[in-house]
mmCIF file of C-alpha atoms in Angstrom:
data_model
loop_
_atom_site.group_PDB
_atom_site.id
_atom_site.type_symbol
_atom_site.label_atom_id
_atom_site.label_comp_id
_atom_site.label_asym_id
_atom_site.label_seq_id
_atom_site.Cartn_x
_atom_site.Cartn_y
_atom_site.Cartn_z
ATOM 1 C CA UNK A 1 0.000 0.000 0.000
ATOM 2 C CA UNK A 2 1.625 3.077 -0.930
ATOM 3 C CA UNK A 3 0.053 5.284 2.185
ATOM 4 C CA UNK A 4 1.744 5.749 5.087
ATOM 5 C CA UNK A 5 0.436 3.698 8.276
ATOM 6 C CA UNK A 6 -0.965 5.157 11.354
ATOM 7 C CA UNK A 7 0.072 4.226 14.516
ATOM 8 C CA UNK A 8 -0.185 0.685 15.714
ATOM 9 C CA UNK A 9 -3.956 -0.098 16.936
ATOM 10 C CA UNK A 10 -4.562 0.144 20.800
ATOM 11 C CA UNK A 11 -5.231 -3.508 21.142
ATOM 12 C CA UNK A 12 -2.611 -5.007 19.382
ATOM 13 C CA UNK A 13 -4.053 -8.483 19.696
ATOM 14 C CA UNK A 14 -7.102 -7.966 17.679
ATOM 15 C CA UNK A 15 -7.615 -10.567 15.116
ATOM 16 C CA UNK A 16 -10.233 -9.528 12.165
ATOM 17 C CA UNK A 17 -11.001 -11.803 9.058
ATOM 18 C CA UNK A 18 -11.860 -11.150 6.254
ATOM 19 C CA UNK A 19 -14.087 -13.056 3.994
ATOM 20 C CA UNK A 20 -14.204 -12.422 -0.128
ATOM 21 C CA UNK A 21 -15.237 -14.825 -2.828
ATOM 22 C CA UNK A 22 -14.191 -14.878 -6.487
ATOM 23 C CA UNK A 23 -13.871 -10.863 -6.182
ATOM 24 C CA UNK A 24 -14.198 -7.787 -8.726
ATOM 25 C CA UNK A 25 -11.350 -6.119 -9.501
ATOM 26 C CA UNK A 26 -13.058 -3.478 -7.099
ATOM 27 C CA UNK A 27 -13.544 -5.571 -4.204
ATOM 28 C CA UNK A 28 -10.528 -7.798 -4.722
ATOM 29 C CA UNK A 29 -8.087 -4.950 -4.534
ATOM 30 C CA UNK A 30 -9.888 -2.825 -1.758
ATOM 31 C CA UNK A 31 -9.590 -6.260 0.505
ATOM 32 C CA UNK A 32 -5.685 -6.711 -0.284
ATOM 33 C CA UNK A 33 -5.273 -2.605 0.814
ATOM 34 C CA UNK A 34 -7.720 -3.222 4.092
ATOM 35 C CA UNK A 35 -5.472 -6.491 4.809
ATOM 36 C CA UNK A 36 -2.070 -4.599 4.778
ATOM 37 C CA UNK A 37 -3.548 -1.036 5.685
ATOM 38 C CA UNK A 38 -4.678 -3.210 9.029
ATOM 39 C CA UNK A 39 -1.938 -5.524 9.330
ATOM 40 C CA UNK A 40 0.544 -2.141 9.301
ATOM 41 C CA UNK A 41 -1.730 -0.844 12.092
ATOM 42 C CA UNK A 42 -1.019 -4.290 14.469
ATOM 43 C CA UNK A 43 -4.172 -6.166 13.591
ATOM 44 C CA UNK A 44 -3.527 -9.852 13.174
ATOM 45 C CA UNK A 45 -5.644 -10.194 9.876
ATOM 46 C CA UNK A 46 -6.321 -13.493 8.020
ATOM 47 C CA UNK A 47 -8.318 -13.384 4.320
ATOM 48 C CA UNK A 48 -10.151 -16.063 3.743
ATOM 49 C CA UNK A 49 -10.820 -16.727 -0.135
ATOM 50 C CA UNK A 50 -10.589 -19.193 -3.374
ATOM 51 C CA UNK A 51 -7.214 -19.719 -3.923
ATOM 52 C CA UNK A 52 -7.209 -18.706 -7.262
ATOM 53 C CA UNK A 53 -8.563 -15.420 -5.471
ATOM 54 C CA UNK A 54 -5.544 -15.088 -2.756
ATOM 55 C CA UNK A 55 -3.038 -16.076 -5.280
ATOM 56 C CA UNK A 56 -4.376 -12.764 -8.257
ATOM 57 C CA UNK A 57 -4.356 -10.671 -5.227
ATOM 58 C CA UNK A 58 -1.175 -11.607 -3.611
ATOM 59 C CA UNK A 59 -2.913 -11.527 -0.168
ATOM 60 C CA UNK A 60 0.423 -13.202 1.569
ATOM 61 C CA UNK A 61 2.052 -10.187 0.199
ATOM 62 C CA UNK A 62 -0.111 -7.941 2.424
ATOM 63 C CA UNK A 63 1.244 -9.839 5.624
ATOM 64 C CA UNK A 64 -2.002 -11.274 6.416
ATOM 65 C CA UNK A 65 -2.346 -14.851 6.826
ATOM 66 C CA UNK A 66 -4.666 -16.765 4.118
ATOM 67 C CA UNK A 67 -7.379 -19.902 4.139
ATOM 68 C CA UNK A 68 -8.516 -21.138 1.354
ATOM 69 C CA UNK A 69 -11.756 -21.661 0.852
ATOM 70 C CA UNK A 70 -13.656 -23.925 -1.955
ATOM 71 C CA UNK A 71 -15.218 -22.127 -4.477
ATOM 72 C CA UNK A 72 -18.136 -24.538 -5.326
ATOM 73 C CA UNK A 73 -19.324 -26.480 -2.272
ATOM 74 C CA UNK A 74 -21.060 -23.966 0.528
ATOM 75 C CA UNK A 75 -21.162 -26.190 3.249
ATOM 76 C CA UNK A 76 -16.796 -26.593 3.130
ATOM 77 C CA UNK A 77 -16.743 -22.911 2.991
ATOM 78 C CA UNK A 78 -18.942 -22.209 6.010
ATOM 79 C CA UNK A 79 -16.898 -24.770 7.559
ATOM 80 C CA UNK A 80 -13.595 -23.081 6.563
ATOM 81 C CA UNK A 81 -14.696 -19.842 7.734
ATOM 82 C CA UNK A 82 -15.558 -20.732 10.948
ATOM 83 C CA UNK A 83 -12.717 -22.558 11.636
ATOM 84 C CA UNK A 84 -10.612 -19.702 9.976
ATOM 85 C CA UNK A 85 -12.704 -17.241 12.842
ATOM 86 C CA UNK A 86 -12.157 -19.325 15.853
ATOM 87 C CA UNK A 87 -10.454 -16.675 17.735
ATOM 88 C CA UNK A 88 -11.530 -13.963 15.630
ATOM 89 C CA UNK A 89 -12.513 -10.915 17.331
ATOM 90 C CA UNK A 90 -14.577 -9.392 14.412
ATOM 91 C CA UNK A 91 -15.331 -11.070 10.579
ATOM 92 C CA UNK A 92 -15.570 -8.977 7.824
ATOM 93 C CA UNK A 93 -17.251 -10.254 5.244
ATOM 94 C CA UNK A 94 -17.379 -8.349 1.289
ATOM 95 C CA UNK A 95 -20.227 -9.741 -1.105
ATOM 96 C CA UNK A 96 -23.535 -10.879 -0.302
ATOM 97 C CA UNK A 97 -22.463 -14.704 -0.626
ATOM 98 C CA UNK A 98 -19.930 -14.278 1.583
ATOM 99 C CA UNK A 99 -21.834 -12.110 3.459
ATOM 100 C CA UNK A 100 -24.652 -15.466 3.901
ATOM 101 C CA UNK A 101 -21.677 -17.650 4.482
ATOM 102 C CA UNK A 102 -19.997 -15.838 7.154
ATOM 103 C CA UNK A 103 -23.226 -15.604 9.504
ATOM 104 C CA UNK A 104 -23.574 -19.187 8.872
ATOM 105 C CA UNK A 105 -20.463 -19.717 9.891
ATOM 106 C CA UNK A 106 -21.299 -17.294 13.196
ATOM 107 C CA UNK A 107 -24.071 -19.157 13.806
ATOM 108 C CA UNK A 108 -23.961 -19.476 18.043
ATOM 109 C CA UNK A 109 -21.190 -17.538 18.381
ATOM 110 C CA UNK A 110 -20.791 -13.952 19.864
ATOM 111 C CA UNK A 111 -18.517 -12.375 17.189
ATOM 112 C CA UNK A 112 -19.482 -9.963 15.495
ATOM 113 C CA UNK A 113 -19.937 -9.787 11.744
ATOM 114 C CA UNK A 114 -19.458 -6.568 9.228
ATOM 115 C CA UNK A 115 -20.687 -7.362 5.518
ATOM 116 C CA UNK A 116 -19.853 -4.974 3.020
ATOM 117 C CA UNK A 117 -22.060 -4.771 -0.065
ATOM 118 C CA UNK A 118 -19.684 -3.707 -2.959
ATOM 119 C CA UNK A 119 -22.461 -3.846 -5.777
ATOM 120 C CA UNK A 120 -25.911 -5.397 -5.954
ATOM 121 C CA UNK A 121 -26.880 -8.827 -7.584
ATOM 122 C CA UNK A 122 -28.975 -9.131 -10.436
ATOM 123 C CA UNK A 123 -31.914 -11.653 -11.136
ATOM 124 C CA UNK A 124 -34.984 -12.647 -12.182
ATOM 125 C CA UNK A 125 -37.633 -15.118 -11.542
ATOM 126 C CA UNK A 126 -36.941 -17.656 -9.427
ATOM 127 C CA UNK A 127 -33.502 -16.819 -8.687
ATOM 128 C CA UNK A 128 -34.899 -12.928 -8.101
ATOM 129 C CA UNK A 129 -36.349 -14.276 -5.037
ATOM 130 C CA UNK A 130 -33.356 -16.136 -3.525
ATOM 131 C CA UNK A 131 -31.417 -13.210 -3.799
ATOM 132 C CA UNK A 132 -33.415 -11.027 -1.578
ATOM 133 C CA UNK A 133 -33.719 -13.874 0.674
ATOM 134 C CA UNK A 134 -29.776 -13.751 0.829
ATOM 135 C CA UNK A 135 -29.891 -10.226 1.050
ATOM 136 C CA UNK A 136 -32.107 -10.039 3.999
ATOM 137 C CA UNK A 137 -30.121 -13.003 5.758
ATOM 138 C CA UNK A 138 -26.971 -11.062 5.488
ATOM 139 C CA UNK A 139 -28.063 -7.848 6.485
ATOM 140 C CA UNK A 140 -29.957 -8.621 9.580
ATOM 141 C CA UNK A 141 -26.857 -11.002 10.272
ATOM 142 C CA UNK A 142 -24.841 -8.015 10.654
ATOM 143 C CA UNK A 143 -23.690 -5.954 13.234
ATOM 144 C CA UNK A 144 -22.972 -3.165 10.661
ATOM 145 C CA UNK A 145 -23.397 -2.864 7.596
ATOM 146 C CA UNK A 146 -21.671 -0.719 5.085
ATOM 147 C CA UNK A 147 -22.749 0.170 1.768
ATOM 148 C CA UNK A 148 -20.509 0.987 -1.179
ATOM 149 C CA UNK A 149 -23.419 3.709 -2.940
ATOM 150 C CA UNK A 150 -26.360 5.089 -0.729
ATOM 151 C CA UNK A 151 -28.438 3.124 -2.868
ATOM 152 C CA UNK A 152 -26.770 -0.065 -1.018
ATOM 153 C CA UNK A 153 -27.526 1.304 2.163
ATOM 154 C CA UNK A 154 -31.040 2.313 1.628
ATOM 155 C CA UNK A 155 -30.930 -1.206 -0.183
ATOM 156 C CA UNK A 156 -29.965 -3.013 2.855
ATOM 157 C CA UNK A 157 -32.068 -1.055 5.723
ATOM 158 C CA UNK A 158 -35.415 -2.749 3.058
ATOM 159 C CA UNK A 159 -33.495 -5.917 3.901
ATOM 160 C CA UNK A 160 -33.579 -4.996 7.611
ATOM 161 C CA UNK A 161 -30.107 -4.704 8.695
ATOM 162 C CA UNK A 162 -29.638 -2.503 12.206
ATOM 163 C CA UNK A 163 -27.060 -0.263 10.926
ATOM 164 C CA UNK A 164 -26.350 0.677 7.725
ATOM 165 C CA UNK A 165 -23.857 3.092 6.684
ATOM 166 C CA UNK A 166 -22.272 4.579 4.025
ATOM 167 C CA UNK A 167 -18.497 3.609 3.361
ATOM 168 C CA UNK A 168 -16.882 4.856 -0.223
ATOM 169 C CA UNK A 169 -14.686 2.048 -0.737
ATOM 170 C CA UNK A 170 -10.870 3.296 -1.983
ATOM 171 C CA UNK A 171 -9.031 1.390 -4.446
ATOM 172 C CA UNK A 172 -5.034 1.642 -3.880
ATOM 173 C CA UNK A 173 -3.662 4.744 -5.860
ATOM 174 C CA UNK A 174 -2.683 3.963 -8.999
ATOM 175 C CA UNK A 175 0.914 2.956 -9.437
ATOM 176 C CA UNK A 176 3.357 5.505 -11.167
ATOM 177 C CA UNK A 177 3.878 4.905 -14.325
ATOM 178 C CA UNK A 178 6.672 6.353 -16.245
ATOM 179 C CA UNK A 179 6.993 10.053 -17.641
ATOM 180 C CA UNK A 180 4.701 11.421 -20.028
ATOM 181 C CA UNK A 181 6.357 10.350 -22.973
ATOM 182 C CA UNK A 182 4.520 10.329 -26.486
ATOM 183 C CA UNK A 183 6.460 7.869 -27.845
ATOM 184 C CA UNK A 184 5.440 5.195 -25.611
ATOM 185 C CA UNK A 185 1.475 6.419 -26.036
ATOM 186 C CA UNK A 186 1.914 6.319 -30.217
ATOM 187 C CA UNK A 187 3.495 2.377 -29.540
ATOM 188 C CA UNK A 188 0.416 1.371 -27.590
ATOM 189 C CA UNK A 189 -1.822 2.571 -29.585
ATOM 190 C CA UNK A 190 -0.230 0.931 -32.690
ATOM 191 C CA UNK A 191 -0.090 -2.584 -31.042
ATOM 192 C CA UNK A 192 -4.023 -1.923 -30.533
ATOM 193 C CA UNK A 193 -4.562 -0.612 -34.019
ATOM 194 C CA UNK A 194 -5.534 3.030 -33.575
ATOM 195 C CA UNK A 195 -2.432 5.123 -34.700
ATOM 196 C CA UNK A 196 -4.199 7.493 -37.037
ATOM 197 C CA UNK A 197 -7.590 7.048 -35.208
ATOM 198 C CA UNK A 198 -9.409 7.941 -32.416
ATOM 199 C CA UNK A 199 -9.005 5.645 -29.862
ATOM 200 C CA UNK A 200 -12.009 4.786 -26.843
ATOM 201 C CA UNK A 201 -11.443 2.029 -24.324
ATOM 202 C CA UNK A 202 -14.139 0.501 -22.208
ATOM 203 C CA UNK A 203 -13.362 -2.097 -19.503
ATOM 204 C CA UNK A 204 -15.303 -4.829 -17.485
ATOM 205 C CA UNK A 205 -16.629 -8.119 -17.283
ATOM 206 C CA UNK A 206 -18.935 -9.227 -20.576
ATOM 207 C CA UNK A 207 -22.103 -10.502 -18.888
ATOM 208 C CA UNK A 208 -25.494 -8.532 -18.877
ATOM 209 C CA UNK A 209 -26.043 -5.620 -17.120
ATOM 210 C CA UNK A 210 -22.933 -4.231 -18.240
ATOM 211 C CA UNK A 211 -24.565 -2.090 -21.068
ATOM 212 C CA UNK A 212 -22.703 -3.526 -24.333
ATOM 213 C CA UNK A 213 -25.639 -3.899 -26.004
ATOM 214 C CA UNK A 214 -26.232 -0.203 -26.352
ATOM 215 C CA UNK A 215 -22.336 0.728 -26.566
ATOM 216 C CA UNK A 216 -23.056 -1.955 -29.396
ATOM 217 C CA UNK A 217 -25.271 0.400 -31.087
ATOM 218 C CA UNK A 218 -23.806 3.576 -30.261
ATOM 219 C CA UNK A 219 -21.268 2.315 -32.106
ATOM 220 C CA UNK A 220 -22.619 2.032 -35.249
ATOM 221 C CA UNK A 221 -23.074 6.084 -35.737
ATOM 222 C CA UNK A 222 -19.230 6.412 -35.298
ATOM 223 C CA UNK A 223 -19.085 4.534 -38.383
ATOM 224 C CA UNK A 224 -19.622 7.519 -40.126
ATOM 225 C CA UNK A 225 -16.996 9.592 -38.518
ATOM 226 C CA UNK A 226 -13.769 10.505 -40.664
ATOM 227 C CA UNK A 227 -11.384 9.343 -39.304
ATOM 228 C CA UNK A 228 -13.584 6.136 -37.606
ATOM 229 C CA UNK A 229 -12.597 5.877 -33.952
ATOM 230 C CA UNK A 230 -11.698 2.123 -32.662
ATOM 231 C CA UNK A 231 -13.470 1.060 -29.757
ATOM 232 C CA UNK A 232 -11.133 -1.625 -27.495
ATOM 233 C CA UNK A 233 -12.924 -3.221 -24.858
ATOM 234 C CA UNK A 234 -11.135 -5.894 -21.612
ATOM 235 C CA UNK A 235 -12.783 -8.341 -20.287
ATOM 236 C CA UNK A 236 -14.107 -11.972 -20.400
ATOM 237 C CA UNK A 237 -17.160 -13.261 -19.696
ATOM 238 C CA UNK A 238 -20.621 -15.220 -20.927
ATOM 239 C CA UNK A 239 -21.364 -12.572 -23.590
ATOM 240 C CA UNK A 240 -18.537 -12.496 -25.544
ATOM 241 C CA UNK A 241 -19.768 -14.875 -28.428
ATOM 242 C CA UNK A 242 -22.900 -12.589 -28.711
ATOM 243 C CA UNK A 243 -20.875 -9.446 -28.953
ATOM 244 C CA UNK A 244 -18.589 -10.895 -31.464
ATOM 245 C CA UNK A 245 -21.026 -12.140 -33.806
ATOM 246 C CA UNK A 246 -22.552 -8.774 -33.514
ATOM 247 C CA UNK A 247 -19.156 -7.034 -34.191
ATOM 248 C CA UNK A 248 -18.632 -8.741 -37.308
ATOM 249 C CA UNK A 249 -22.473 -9.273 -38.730
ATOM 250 C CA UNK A 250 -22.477 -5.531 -38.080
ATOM 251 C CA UNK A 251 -18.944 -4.105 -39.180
ATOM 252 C CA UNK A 252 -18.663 -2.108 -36.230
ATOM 253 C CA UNK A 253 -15.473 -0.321 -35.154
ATOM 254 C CA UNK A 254 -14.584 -2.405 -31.787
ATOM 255 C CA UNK A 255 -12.316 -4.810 -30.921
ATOM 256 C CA UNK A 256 -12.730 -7.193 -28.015
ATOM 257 C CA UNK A 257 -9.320 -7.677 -26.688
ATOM 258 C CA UNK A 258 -10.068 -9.735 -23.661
ATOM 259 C CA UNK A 259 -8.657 -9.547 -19.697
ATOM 260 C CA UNK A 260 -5.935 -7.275 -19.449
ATOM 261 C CA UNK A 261 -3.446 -6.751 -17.053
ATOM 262 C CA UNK A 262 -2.086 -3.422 -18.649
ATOM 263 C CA UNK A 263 -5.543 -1.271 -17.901
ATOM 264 C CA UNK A 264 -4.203 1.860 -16.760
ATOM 265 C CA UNK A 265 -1.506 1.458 -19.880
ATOM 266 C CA UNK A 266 -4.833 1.042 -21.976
ATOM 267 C CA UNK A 267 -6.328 3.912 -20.537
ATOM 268 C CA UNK A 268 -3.409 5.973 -20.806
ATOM 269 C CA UNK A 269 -3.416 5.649 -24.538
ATOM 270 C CA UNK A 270 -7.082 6.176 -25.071
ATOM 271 C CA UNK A 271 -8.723 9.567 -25.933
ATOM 272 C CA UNK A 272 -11.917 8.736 -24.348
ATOM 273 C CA UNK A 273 -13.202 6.071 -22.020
ATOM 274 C CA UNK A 274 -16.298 4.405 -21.759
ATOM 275 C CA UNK A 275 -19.097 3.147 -18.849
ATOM 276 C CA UNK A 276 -22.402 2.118 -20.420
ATOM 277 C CA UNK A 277 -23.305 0.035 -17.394
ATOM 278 C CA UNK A 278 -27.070 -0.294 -15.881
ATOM 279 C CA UNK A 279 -25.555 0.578 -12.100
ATOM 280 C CA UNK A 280 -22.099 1.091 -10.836
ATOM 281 C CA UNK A 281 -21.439 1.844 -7.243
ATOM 282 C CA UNK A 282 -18.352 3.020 -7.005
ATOM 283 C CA UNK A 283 -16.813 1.938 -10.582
ATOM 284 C CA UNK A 284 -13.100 0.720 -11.079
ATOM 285 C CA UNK A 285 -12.885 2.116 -14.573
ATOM 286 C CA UNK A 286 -14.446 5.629 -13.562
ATOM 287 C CA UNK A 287 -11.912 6.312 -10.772
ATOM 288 C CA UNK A 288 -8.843 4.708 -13.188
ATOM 289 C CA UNK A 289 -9.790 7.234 -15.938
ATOM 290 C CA UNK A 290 -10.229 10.127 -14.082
ATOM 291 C CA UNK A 291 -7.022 9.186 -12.206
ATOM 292 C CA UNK A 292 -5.463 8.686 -15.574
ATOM 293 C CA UNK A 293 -6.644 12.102 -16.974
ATOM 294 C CA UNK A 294 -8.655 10.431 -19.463
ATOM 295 C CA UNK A 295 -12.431 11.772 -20.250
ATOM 296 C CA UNK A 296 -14.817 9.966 -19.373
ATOM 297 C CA UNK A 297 -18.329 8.919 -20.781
ATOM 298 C CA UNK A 298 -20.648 7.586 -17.946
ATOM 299 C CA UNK A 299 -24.183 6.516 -17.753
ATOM 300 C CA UNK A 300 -25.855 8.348 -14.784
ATOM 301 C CA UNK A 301 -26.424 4.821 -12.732
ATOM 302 C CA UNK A 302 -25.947 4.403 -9.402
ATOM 303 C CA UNK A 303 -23.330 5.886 -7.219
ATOM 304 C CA UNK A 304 -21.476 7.094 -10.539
ATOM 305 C CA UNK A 305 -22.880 11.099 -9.841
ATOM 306 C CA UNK A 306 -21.450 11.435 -6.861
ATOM 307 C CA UNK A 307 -18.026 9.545 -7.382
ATOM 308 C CA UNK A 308 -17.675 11.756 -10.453
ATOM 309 C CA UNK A 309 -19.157 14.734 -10.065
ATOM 310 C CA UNK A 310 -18.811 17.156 -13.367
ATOM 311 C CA UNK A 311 -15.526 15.359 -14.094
ATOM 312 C CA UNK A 312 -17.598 13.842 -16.691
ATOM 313 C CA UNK A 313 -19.909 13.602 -19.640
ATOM 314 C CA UNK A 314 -23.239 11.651 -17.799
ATOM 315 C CA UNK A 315 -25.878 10.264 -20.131
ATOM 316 C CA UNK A 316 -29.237 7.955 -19.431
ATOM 317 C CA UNK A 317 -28.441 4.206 -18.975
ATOM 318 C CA UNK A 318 -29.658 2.029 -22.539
ATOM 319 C CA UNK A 319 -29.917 5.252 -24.451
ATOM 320 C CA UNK A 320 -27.495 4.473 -27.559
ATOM 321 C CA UNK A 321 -28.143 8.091 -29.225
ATOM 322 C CA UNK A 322 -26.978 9.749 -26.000
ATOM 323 C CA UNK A 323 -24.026 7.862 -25.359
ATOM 324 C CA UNK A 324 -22.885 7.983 -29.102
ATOM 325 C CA UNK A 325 -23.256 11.511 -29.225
ATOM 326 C CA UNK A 326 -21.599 12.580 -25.793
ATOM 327 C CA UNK A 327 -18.803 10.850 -27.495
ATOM 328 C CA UNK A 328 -18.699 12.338 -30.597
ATOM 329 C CA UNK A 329 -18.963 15.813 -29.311
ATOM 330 C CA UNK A 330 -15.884 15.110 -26.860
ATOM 331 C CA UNK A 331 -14.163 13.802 -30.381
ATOM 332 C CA UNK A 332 -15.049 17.043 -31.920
ATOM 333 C CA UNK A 333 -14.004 19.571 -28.985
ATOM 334 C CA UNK A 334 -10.581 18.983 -27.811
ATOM 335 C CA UNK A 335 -11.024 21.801 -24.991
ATOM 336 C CA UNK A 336 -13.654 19.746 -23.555
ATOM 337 C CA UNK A 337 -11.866 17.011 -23.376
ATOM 338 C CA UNK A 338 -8.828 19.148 -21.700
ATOM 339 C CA UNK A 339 -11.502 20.450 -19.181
ATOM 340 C CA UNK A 340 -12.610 16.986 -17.972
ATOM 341 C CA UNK A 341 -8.754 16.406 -17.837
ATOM 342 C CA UNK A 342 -7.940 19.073 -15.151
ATOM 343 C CA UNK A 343 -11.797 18.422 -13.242
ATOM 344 C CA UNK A 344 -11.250 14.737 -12.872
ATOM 345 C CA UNK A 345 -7.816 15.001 -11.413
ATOM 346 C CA UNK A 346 -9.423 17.141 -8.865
ATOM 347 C CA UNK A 347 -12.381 15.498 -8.705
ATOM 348 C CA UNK A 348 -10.241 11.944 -8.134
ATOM 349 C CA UNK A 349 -7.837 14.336 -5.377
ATOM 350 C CA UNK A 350 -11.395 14.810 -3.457
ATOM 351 C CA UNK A 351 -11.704 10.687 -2.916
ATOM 352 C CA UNK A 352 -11.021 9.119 0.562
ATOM 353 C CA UNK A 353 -7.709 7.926 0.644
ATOM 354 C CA UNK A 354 -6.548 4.347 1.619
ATOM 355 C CA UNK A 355 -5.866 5.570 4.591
ATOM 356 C CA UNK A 356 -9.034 7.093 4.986
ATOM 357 C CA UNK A 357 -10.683 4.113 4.693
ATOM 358 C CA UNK A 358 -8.549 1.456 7.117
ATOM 359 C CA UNK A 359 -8.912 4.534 9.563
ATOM 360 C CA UNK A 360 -12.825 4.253 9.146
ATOM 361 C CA UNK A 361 -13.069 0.059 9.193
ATOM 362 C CA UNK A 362 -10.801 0.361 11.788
ATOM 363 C CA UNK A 363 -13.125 2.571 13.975
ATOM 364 C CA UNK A 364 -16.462 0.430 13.312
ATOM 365 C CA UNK A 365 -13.989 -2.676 14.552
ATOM 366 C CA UNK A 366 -13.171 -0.345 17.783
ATOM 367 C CA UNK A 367 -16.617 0.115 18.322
ATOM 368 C CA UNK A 368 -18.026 -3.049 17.743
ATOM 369 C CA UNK A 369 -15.447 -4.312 20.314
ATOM 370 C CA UNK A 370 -15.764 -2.355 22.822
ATOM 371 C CA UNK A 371 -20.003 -3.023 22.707
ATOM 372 C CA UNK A 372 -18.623 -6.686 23.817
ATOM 373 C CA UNK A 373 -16.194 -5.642 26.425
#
């Protein structure tokens, strides 16, 4: 973590666990900053998580200790939790299956459990049910609860959890990267295919939800634009063969270029990034761009308003005119896009800090210990 730590926690001794599954990029890396932010503070932290999970996040690296936990079977997971929490003082538990599994884990014990709820779960039918039957589980499992967006919180108080706050989750600052150097920005935008072309990047899983069904369709307007921008696009996921049969049935200017490790290198070569999703709370590609100095197109979703502020160009979610247009015009209007520059860098100085945020986890653990003392 590259903030400085705070002086070592009062009680030393305290052991806190936390408890992820697969994990967003979002969630993934807030839980390896918590887990060294606490660990530099004096906690004794273990992270229990799929081991494909500790290893992409390096959670040893953090100096907490790590359990792995099955990613399939929920009754070995409970069972790995609560052995993993034996002499836990609190559990900390980020996702709403994890969340479910935790307090089943808890079950007749007196330690109290934190869930936080990153982002909300989509369903329908049957499985729409089962999810707000999770949901409410978790929240009234829960000491506190903390809510990514103020739509989570209001979310989980439906659910009837006894305290829900609001806790804007910080991802680690991004790491340097070398000196502005054009040379390096004209090679990586050659490797991708955009050297005499606009270039707009959009990153995130390929499932629904996600929006690329209208950035699908915005696309086809910049078609007509001389010269015709290329549209990259990271990720994996269940929709790919969809969007590539539309890419190619339809001719459309975007390239699918699959996970990436090299993001912010992707975003620093782009002229524009893209978010069509149907909700964000507090999006991993918004605060990389706007860290990045890179404009930003955003669909007004969510917690997106408030993390960005007017640091960006906001348009309605599943409106393809809109979002096609808010690009072009940023295309078109290179002042624009230099004012977004200079208002998301501010915008992104504005955000809690890592620090900010162990300090705040840190306090709800105080409390909650000191109700059991």
């Amino acid at each position: 973590m590259s903030s400085t730590p705070g002086p070592s926690h009062t009680r030393p001794s305290l052991h806190a666990v936390q408890v992820l599954g697969s994990g967003s990029a979002g969630s993934g890396a807030h839980v390896r900053s918590l887990a060294a932010g606490l660990v530099a503070r004096g906690l004794r932290v273990t992270v229990c998580a799929p081991r494909g999970t500790g290893e992409g996040y390096a959670f040893a690296g953090s100096g907490a200790s790590f359990a792995p936990l099955p990613t399939c079977a929920d009754a070995s997971a409970v069972a790995g939790i609560r052995a993993a929490s034996l002499s836990a003082d609190v559990v900390h538990a980020h996702g709403l299956r994890s969340g479910v599994l935790a307090a089943l884990a808890l079950r007749g014990r007196h330690t109290p459990l934190v869930v936080t709820w990153h982002t909300k779960v989509r369903a329908q039918g049957a499985r729409a049910q089962v999810v707000r039957l999770m949901e409410r589980r978790a929240a009234r499992a829960a000491a506190v609860l903390l809510g990514a967006s103020s739509d989570l919180v209001d979310r989980a108080r439906r659910r009837g959890a006894r305290d829900a706050r609001l806790a804007p989750v910080a991802v680690p600052a991004p790491r340097p990267g070398p000196p502005d150097d054009d040379s390096l920005r004209h090679k990586a935008r050659a490797e991708l295919g955009a050297v005499a072309r606009p270039l707009l990047v959009a990153v995130g899983r390929l499932e629904p939800g996600r929006g690329y069904g209208p950035l699908l369709d915005a696309a086809r307007a910049w078609r007509e634009l001389d010269p015709e921008p290329l549209l990259i696009v990271a990720g994996e996921g269940p929709e790919r063969p969809w969007l590539q049969h539309r890419i190619e049935t339809e001719a459309l200017p975007i390239r699918l270029v699959g996970r990436r490790d090299d993001v912010p290198e992707l975003l620093a070569a782009a002229d524009v990034a893209i978010l069509p999703s149907r909700w964000e709370a507090r999006s991993l590609l918004a605060q990389e761009a706007l860290h990045a100095g890179v404009p930003l197109v955003a669909t007004s979703v969510g917690g997106v308003p408030d993390l960005v502020g007017d640091a960006a160009e906001l348009v309605p979610y599943g409106d393809p005119d809109a979002l096609s247009a808010a690009v072009t015009r940023l295309l078109d209007d290179p002042a624009r896009r230099a004012e977004l520059v200079t208002a998301g860098r501010a915008q992104a100085a504005s955000w809690p800090s890592e620090d900010d945020t162990v300090a705040h986890v840190l306090s709800i653990y105080d409390e909650l210990s000191q109700r059991g003392a």
